[in-house]
XYZ file of C-alpha atoms in Angstrom:
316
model
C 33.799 157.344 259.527
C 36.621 154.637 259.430
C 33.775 152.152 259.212
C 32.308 154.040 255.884
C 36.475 154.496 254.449
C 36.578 150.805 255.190
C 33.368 150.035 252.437
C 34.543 152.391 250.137
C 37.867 150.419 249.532
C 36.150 146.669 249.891
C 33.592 147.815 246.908
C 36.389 149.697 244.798
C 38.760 146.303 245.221
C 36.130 144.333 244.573
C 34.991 146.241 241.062
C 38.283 145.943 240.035
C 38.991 142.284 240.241
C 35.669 141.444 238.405
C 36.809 143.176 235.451
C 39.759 141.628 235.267
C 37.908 138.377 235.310
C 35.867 139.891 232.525
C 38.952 140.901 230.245
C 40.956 137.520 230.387
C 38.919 135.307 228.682
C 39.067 137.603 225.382
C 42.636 137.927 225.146
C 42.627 133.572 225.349
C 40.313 133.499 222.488
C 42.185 136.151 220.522
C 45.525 133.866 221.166
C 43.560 130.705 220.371
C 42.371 132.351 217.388
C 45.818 133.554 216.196
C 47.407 129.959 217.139
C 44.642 128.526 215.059
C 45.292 130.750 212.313
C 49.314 130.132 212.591
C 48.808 126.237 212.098
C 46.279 126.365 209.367
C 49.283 128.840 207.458
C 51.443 126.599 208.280
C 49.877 123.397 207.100
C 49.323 124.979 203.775
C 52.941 125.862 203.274
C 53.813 122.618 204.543
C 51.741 121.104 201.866
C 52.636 123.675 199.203
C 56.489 122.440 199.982
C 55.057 119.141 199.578
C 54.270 119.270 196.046
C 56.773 121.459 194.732
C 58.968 118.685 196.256
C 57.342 115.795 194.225
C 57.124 117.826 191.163
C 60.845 118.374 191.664
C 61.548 114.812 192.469
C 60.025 113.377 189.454
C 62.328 115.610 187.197
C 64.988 114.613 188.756
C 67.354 111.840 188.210
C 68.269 109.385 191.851
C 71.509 111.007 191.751
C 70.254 114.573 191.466
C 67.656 113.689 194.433
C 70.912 112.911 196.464
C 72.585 116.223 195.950
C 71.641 118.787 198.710
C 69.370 121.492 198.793
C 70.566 123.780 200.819
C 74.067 125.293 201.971
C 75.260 124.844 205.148
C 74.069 128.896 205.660
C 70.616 127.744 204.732
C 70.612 129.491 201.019
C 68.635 127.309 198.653
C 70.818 125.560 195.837
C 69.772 126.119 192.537
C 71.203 123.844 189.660
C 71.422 124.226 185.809
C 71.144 120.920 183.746
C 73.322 120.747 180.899
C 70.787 119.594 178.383
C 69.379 123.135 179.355
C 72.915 125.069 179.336
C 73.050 123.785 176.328
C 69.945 124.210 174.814
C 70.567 127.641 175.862
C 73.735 128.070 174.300
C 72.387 126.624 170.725
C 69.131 129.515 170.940
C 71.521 132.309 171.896
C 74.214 131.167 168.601
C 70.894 131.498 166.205
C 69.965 134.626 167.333
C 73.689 136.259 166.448
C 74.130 133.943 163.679
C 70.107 135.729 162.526
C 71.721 138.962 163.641
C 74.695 138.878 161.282
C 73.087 137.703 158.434
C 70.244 140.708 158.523
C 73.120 142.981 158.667
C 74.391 141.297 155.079
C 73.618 143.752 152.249
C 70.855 142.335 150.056
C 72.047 140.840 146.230
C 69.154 141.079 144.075
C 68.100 139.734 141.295
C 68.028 141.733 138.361
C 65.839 141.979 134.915
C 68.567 141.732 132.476
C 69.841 140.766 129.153
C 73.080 139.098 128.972
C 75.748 138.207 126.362
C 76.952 134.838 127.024
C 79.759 132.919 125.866
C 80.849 129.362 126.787
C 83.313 126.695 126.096
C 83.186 123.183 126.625
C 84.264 119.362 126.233
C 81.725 117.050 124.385
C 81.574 113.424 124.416
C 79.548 110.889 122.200
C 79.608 107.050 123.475
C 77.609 103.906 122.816
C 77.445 100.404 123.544
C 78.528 97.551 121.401
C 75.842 95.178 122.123
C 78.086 91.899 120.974
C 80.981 92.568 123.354
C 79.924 92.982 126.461
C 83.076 91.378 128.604
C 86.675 91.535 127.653
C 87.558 87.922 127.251
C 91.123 88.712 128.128
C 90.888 90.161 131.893
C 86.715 88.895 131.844
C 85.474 91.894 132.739
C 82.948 94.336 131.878
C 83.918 96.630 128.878
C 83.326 100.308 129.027
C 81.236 102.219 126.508
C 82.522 102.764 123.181
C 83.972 106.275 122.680
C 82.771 107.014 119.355
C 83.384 111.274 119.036
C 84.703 114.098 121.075
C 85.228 117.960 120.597
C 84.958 120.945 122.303
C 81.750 122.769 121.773
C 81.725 126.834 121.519
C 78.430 128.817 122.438
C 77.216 132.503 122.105
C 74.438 134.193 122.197
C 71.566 135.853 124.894
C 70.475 135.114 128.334
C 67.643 136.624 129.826
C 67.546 136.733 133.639
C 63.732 137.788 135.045
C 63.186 137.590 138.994
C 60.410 135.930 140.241
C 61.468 137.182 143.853
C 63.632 140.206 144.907
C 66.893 138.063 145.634
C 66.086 134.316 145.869
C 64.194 132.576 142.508
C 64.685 133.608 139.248
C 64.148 131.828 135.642
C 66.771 132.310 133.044
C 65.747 131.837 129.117
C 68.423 132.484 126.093
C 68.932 131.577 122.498
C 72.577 130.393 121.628
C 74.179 129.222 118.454
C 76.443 126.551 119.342
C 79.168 124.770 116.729
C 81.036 121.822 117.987
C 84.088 119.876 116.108
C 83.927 116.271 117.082
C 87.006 114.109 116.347
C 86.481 110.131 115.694
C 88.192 108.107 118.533
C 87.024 104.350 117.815
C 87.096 102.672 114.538
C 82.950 102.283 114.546
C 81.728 104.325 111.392
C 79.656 104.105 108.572
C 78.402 100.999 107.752
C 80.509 99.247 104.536
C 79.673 99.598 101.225
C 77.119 96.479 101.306
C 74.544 98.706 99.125
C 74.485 101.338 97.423
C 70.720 102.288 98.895
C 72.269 105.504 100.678
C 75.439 107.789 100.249
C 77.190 107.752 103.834
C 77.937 103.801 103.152
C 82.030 103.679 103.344
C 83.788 100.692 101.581
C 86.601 101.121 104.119
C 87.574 102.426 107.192
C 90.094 105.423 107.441
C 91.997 106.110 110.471
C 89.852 107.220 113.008
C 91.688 110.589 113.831
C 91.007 111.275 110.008
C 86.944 111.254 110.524
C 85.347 114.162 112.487
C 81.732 115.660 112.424
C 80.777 119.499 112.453
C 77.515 120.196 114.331
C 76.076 123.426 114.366
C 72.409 124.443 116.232
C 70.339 126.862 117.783
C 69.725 126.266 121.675
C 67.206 127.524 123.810
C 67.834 126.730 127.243
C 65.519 127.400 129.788
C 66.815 127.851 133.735
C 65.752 128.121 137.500
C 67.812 129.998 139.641
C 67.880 129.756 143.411
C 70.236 131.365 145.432
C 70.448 133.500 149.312
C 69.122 136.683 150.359
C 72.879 137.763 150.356
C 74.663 135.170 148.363
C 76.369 135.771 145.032
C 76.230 132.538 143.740
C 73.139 130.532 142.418
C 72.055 126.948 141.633
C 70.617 126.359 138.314
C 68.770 123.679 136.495
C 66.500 122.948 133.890
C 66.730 121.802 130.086
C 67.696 122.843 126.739
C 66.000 122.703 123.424
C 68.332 122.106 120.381
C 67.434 122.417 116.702
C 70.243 121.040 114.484
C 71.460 123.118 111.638
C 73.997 120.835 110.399
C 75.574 117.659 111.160
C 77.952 116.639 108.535
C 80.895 113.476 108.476
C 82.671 114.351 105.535
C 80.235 115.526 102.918
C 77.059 114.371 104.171
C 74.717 116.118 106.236
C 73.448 113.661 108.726
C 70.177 115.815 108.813
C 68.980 115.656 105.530
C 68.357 111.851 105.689
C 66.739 111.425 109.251
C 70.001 110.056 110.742
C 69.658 111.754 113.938
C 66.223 113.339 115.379
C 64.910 116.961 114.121
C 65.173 118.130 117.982
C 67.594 117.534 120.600
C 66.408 117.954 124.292
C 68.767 118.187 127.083
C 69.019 118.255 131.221
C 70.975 120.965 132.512
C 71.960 121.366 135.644
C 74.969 123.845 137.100
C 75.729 127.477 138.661
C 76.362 131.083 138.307
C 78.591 133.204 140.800
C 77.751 137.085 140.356
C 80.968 138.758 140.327
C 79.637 142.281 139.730
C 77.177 144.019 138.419
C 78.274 143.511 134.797
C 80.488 139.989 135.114
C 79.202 136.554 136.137
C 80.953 133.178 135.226
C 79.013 130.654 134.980
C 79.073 126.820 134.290
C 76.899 123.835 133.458
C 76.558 119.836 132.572
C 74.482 118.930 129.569
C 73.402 115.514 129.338
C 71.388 114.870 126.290
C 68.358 112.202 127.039
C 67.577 110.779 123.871
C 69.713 109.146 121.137
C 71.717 111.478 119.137
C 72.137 109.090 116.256
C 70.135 106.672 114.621
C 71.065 102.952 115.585
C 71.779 102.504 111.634
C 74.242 105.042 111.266
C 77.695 102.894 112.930
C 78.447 99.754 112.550
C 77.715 97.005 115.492
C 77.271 100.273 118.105
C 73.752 101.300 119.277
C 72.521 103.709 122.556
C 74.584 106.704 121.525
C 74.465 109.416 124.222
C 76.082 113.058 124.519
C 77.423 114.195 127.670
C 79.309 118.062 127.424
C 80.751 120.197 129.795
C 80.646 123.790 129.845
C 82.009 126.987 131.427
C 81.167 130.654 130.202
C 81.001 134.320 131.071
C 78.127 136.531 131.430
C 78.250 140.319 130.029
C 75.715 142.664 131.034
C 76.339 145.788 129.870
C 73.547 147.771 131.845
């Protein structure tokens, strides 16, 4: 009986230890597998870190590449260029500055008729074209002042929009009458023929000669201006027909002394001040001769210059 007891515990201790052998292997190639899995993970983050270093060393300058990385309690330092900071600062400015100009109420142009009246200074000069340099001081002269007055202007202005509240062209028909007072002694020609009626046979003091001009203008305006803006920039030309241009009894129209048309460059502003008021203001400068080169004596190149500052009236 002890002998069978005996082989009974042999075989069990025996079984027992052979599948242990059995198990062990398996649980080395499950490590193996996991350690090989570990360092292929790791290589990748390894490379990974790798490039996001390079990319991060070629934006940086040599003395950002010194800086460190980390704090001494291992958190990763992060750093803010100032180019960028300020970049950022510029966007973020534009937005509010957008921001508080869509809350500006919208000024819009309007399809009106105006009554407009102006007021000016008006200037005729030439050039005397045998006296170019004062022999005196031997320099250059300046243009002979020949007439000057202040011009007076009324009439319509038409405003029609082209957008709600940023173009617009202006159109208008004025009558304009302008006293001109003689400031240099260059007038009529003397009295070397009696061909034509303006010929003087002597000069009168020249704050004793003036010309009256009278004319219908058509001026014809762009407008630009903001979305919520009250004032505008304007420019464009004006059309002149002459009515009457007379030095002392003679109307320098009747005998082709001056051309049948006068054509202008204007250029200038309005400021809306409300819905019935604007002021507005302009320089003329007139592109063409205003006389004929016969009419003074020794002057030629005459050339009008005016300017002028009005009110606009719109009563609805």
């Amino acid at each position: 009986m002890k002998h069978i007891t005996l082989g009974v515990l042999l075989f069990a201790t025996t079984f027992v230890f052979a599948q242990e052998n059995s198990e062990q292997p398996q649980l080395e190639d499950s490590s193996t597998e996991e350690a090989v899995s570990t360092d292929s993970s790791a290589t990748e983050d390894s490379a990974l870190a790798q490039t996001a270093t390079l990319e991060t060393a070629s934006e940086l300058s040599p003395a950002d590449e010194a800086l460190p990385e980390r704090t001494l309690e291992g958190y990763r330092i992060i750093r803010i260029r100032k180019t960028e900071t300020k970049a950022y600062k510029d966007s973020v400015k534009k937005v509010e500055r957008q921001i508080e100009e869509d809350k500006k109420p919208t000024i819009p142009f309007r399809l009106t008729a105006s009554l407009m009246a102006t007021v000016g200074y008006k200037g005729l000069t030439g050039s005397d074209p045998y006296r170019y340099y004062d022999r005196s001081n031997n320099k250059e002269i300046d243009p002979v002042n020949l007439f000057h007055g202040f011009p007076f202007e009324v009439g319509l202005l038409a405003t029609i929009p082209l957008t709600e509240a940023t173009v617009a062209i202006k159109i208008g028909a004025l009558y304009e009458y302008t006293y001109l007072i003689a400031q240099e002694k260059y007038f009529l020609k003397t009295n070397e023929s009696n061909a034509s009626p303006w010929f003087e046979e002597d000069y009168r003091e020249p704050e004793k000669e003036h010309i009256t001009q009278m004319r219908v203008s058509f001026p014809l305006l762009f407008a630009l201006k903001g979305r919520s803006t009250p004032a505008m920039f304007e420019v464009g030309s004006k059309i002149s027909i002459p009515i009457q241009d007379k030095y002392k009894s003679i109307n320098l129209v009747d005998y082709d002394l001056r051309p049948s048309v006068d054509v202008a460059f204007l250029i200038g502003g309005t400021a809306i001040v409300n819905k019935y008021l604007s002021i507005t203001g302009h320089l003329e400068i007139q592109i063409q001769d205003v006389y004929d080169n016969e009419l003074f004596v020794g002057v030629t190149d005459i050339m009008c210059l005016a300017y002028r500052i009005g009110v606009l009236f719109t009563p609805f």
